XYZ file of C-alpha atoms in Angstrom:
232
model
C 16.783 3.321 -3.791
C 14.923 6.408 -2.735
C 12.659 7.458 0.172
C 9.919 9.638 -1.351
C 9.377 12.799 0.839
C 6.124 12.336 2.724
C 4.188 14.571 5.296
C 1.755 12.782 7.518
C 0.868 15.849 9.607
C -2.754 16.062 8.236
C -3.594 12.300 8.349
C -5.992 10.802 10.905
C -5.111 8.558 13.654
C -5.877 5.149 12.000
C -3.963 6.300 8.902
C -0.857 7.112 10.810
C -1.012 4.178 13.076
C -0.830 1.842 9.976
C 1.369 4.063 7.902
C 3.911 1.837 5.892
C 7.534 2.678 5.225
C 7.598 3.757 1.635
C 10.619 3.426 -0.813
C 11.077 3.841 -4.337
C 13.316 1.972 -6.642
C 14.678 2.831 -10.102
C 15.425 0.137 -12.368
C 17.493 0.871 -15.663
C 16.060 -0.445 -18.804
C 18.705 -2.665 -20.869
C 19.001 -1.421 -24.660
C 18.231 -4.756 -25.867
C 14.712 -4.782 -24.334
C 11.627 -2.759 -26.073
C 9.590 -0.726 -23.664
C 6.884 -3.502 -23.589
C 9.435 -6.281 -22.917
C 10.843 -4.156 -20.164
C 7.476 -3.620 -18.519
C 6.930 -7.442 -18.739
C 10.333 -8.049 -16.906
C 9.343 -5.692 -14.259
C 6.022 -7.523 -13.929
C 7.538 -10.866 -13.269
C 10.289 -9.406 -11.003
C 7.530 -7.831 -8.952
C 5.523 -11.191 -8.819
C 8.651 -12.946 -7.882
C 9.260 -10.509 -4.834
C 5.528 -10.644 -3.822
C 5.770 -14.455 -3.588
C 8.993 -14.409 -1.842
C 7.687 -11.859 0.608
C 4.580 -14.021 1.222
C 6.737 -17.159 1.803
C 8.562 -15.113 4.777
C 5.585 -15.262 6.831
C 4.031 -12.578 9.171
C 7.284 -10.406 9.161
C 6.561 -9.287 5.710
C 2.763 -9.656 5.574
C 2.318 -5.830 4.761
C 4.912 -5.783 1.807
C 3.041 -4.268 -1.207
C 4.399 -2.895 -4.399
C 2.171 -0.024 -5.561
C 3.661 0.011 -8.948
C 6.801 -1.291 -10.976
C 6.616 -0.105 -14.424
C 8.377 1.909 -17.152
C 5.160 3.944 -17.777
C 3.259 4.461 -14.782
C 3.831 5.521 -11.014
C 1.181 4.915 -8.408
C 0.870 7.152 -5.490
C -1.791 6.013 -3.214
C -2.740 5.478 0.428
C -5.380 5.570 3.359
C -5.998 9.085 2.406
C -8.516 11.415 1.281
C -8.198 12.959 -2.281
C -6.747 16.260 -0.814
C -4.512 14.302 1.425
C -2.849 12.588 -1.425
C -1.208 15.752 -2.476
C -0.717 16.908 0.965
C 1.207 13.539 1.822
C 3.488 13.022 -1.246
C 6.027 15.668 -1.714
C 6.623 14.570 -5.274
C 3.227 15.653 -6.425
C 3.554 19.350 -5.242
C 7.101 19.608 -6.748
C 7.000 21.934 -9.786
C 9.621 20.223 -11.975
C 7.612 16.802 -11.354
C 6.014 16.280 -14.761
C 3.888 13.434 -16.438
C 2.103 13.067 -19.844
C -1.232 12.506 -17.957
C -2.431 11.931 -14.292
C -5.433 9.996 -13.244
C -6.750 10.845 -9.761
C -9.226 8.398 -8.155
C -11.466 8.752 -5.135
C -13.891 6.299 -3.654
C -15.692 5.256 -0.370
C -14.999 1.771 0.566
C -17.909 -0.356 1.028
C -17.277 -4.133 0.943
C -13.538 -3.832 2.134
C -11.982 -2.062 5.202
C -9.926 0.909 4.200
C -6.238 0.256 4.138
C -3.028 1.504 2.535
C -2.452 -1.324 0.141
C -6.077 -1.619 -0.992
C -6.576 1.860 -1.731
C -6.816 3.014 -5.422
C -5.841 3.553 -7.911
C -4.556 0.110 -8.625
C -1.632 -0.685 -11.048
C -3.492 -0.808 -14.421
C -6.830 0.930 -13.392
C -9.324 2.334 -11.022
C -12.717 0.894 -9.955
C -15.823 2.046 -8.426
C -18.612 -0.369 -7.451
C -18.473 -4.231 -6.810
C -17.628 -7.383 -8.590
C -20.591 -9.501 -7.589
C -19.211 -12.715 -9.534
C -15.842 -12.419 -7.596
C -15.655 -15.961 -6.146
C -16.435 -17.445 -9.402
C -13.945 -15.369 -11.272
C -11.046 -15.950 -9.021
C -12.034 -19.878 -9.148
C -11.914 -19.912 -12.727
C -8.529 -18.108 -12.709
C -7.014 -20.567 -10.333
C -8.342 -23.488 -12.258
C -6.623 -22.320 -15.330
C -2.893 -22.078 -13.705
C -2.554 -25.824 -14.758
C -2.672 -25.016 -18.299
C -1.751 -21.466 -18.449
C 1.382 -20.588 -20.717
C 2.500 -17.206 -21.915
C 4.125 -17.077 -25.182
C 6.662 -14.480 -23.769
C 7.334 -16.015 -20.500
C 7.173 -19.613 -21.593
C 8.630 -21.790 -18.676
C 8.646 -18.862 -16.453
C 4.956 -18.351 -16.463
C 4.403 -20.195 -13.040
C 6.182 -17.512 -11.472
C 3.321 -15.151 -12.133
C 0.991 -17.363 -10.185
C -1.350 -17.135 -8.218
C -3.494 -15.460 -10.772
C -5.938 -14.530 -8.217
C -5.545 -13.616 -4.351
C -7.585 -13.622 -1.241
C -5.334 -10.874 -0.072
C -6.634 -8.354 -2.651
C -10.103 -6.682 -2.838
C -12.449 -7.276 -5.835
C -10.746 -4.357 -7.610
C -7.262 -5.694 -6.846
C -8.069 -9.025 -8.400
C -9.551 -7.340 -11.504
C -6.301 -5.490 -11.713
C -4.384 -8.707 -11.493
C -6.190 -10.205 -14.337
C -5.994 -7.346 -16.501
C -2.299 -7.276 -16.018
C -1.895 -10.950 -16.630
C -3.904 -10.564 -19.981
C -1.811 -7.380 -21.196
C 1.693 -8.353 -19.890
C 1.626 -12.009 -20.116
C -1.129 -12.498 -22.741
C 0.037 -9.733 -25.030
C -3.580 -8.233 -25.316
C -4.202 -4.583 -25.794
C -5.460 -2.898 -22.451
C -8.829 -2.038 -23.730
C -9.298 -5.427 -25.321
C -8.531 -6.960 -21.986
C -11.077 -4.705 -20.387
C -13.666 -5.516 -22.937
C -13.220 -9.234 -22.533
C -13.726 -8.995 -18.784
C -16.680 -6.441 -18.722
C -18.555 -7.065 -22.128
C -21.588 -4.950 -22.807
C -25.002 -6.525 -22.868
C -24.599 -7.545 -26.304
C -26.623 -10.534 -27.112
C -29.813 -8.736 -27.565
C -28.499 -5.164 -28.581
C -30.004 -4.486 -31.993
C -27.653 -1.512 -32.977
C -24.348 -3.306 -32.120
C -21.918 -3.562 -34.892
C -21.314 -6.861 -36.413
C -17.620 -6.788 -35.644
C -18.212 -6.002 -31.946
C -20.829 -8.712 -31.519
C -18.423 -11.175 -33.047
C -15.774 -9.977 -30.592
C -17.826 -10.537 -27.700
C -19.295 -13.898 -29.047
C -15.746 -15.185 -29.311
C -14.438 -14.013 -26.104
C -17.441 -15.196 -24.079
C -15.805 -18.707 -24.604
C -12.415 -17.308 -23.164
C -13.248 -15.274 -20.327
C -16.316 -15.271 -17.994
C -17.735 -11.713 -17.422
C -16.637 -9.847 -14.069
C -20.122 -8.776 -13.565
C -21.169 -5.769 -11.278
C -18.561 -2.830 -12.080
C -20.107 0.632 -12.100
C -17.063 2.367 -13.242
C -13.619 1.419 -14.741
C -10.864 4.016 -15.710
C -7.700 2.929 -17.376
């Protein structure tokens, strides 16, 4: 375990009042697991921990895992864009390196700003609103009775719920993408295309292979309608 160095001296009063205790855990990858399977095991471990924390009641209501992955680390909070780098000392360290970094800033419109609901999420960033959120969440919940992952098999129910009232529209979209990729085995870009298809039915210049893709997956996943921008 490690406590990342943080500096809240530039934060506003509301951010300081709700500032969480932040700790970082390092998990060693067994040699027997591929990188993808390691991420899958981290995924189910995080979901088990989240459900256990929720079962504890109000004492752990604020428990939130920003990320638990062999590929990505999420730094976020109730911060402005500039404050992210001021707050997290890691991001100012000269020897801290990454293949790439995605920085996201948005103005919260349909949810009140908070540390856990800040972006980026674990798989993507989102600007806009999901107008069909209630229906999307209901359909995900209804599928839990028949959902089965080829990888997780009898452990699949440990990934439930597939949607949550504790998360924003962006958070629920992220949960679904995570489920489709890590439990469902789909590539990230394919999962996003399933969830937010183009207006394909009357698009005359759309390649036939892409039209077939959207037509087939329209029977698998209802569109999450309304997103303005997705970065992943």
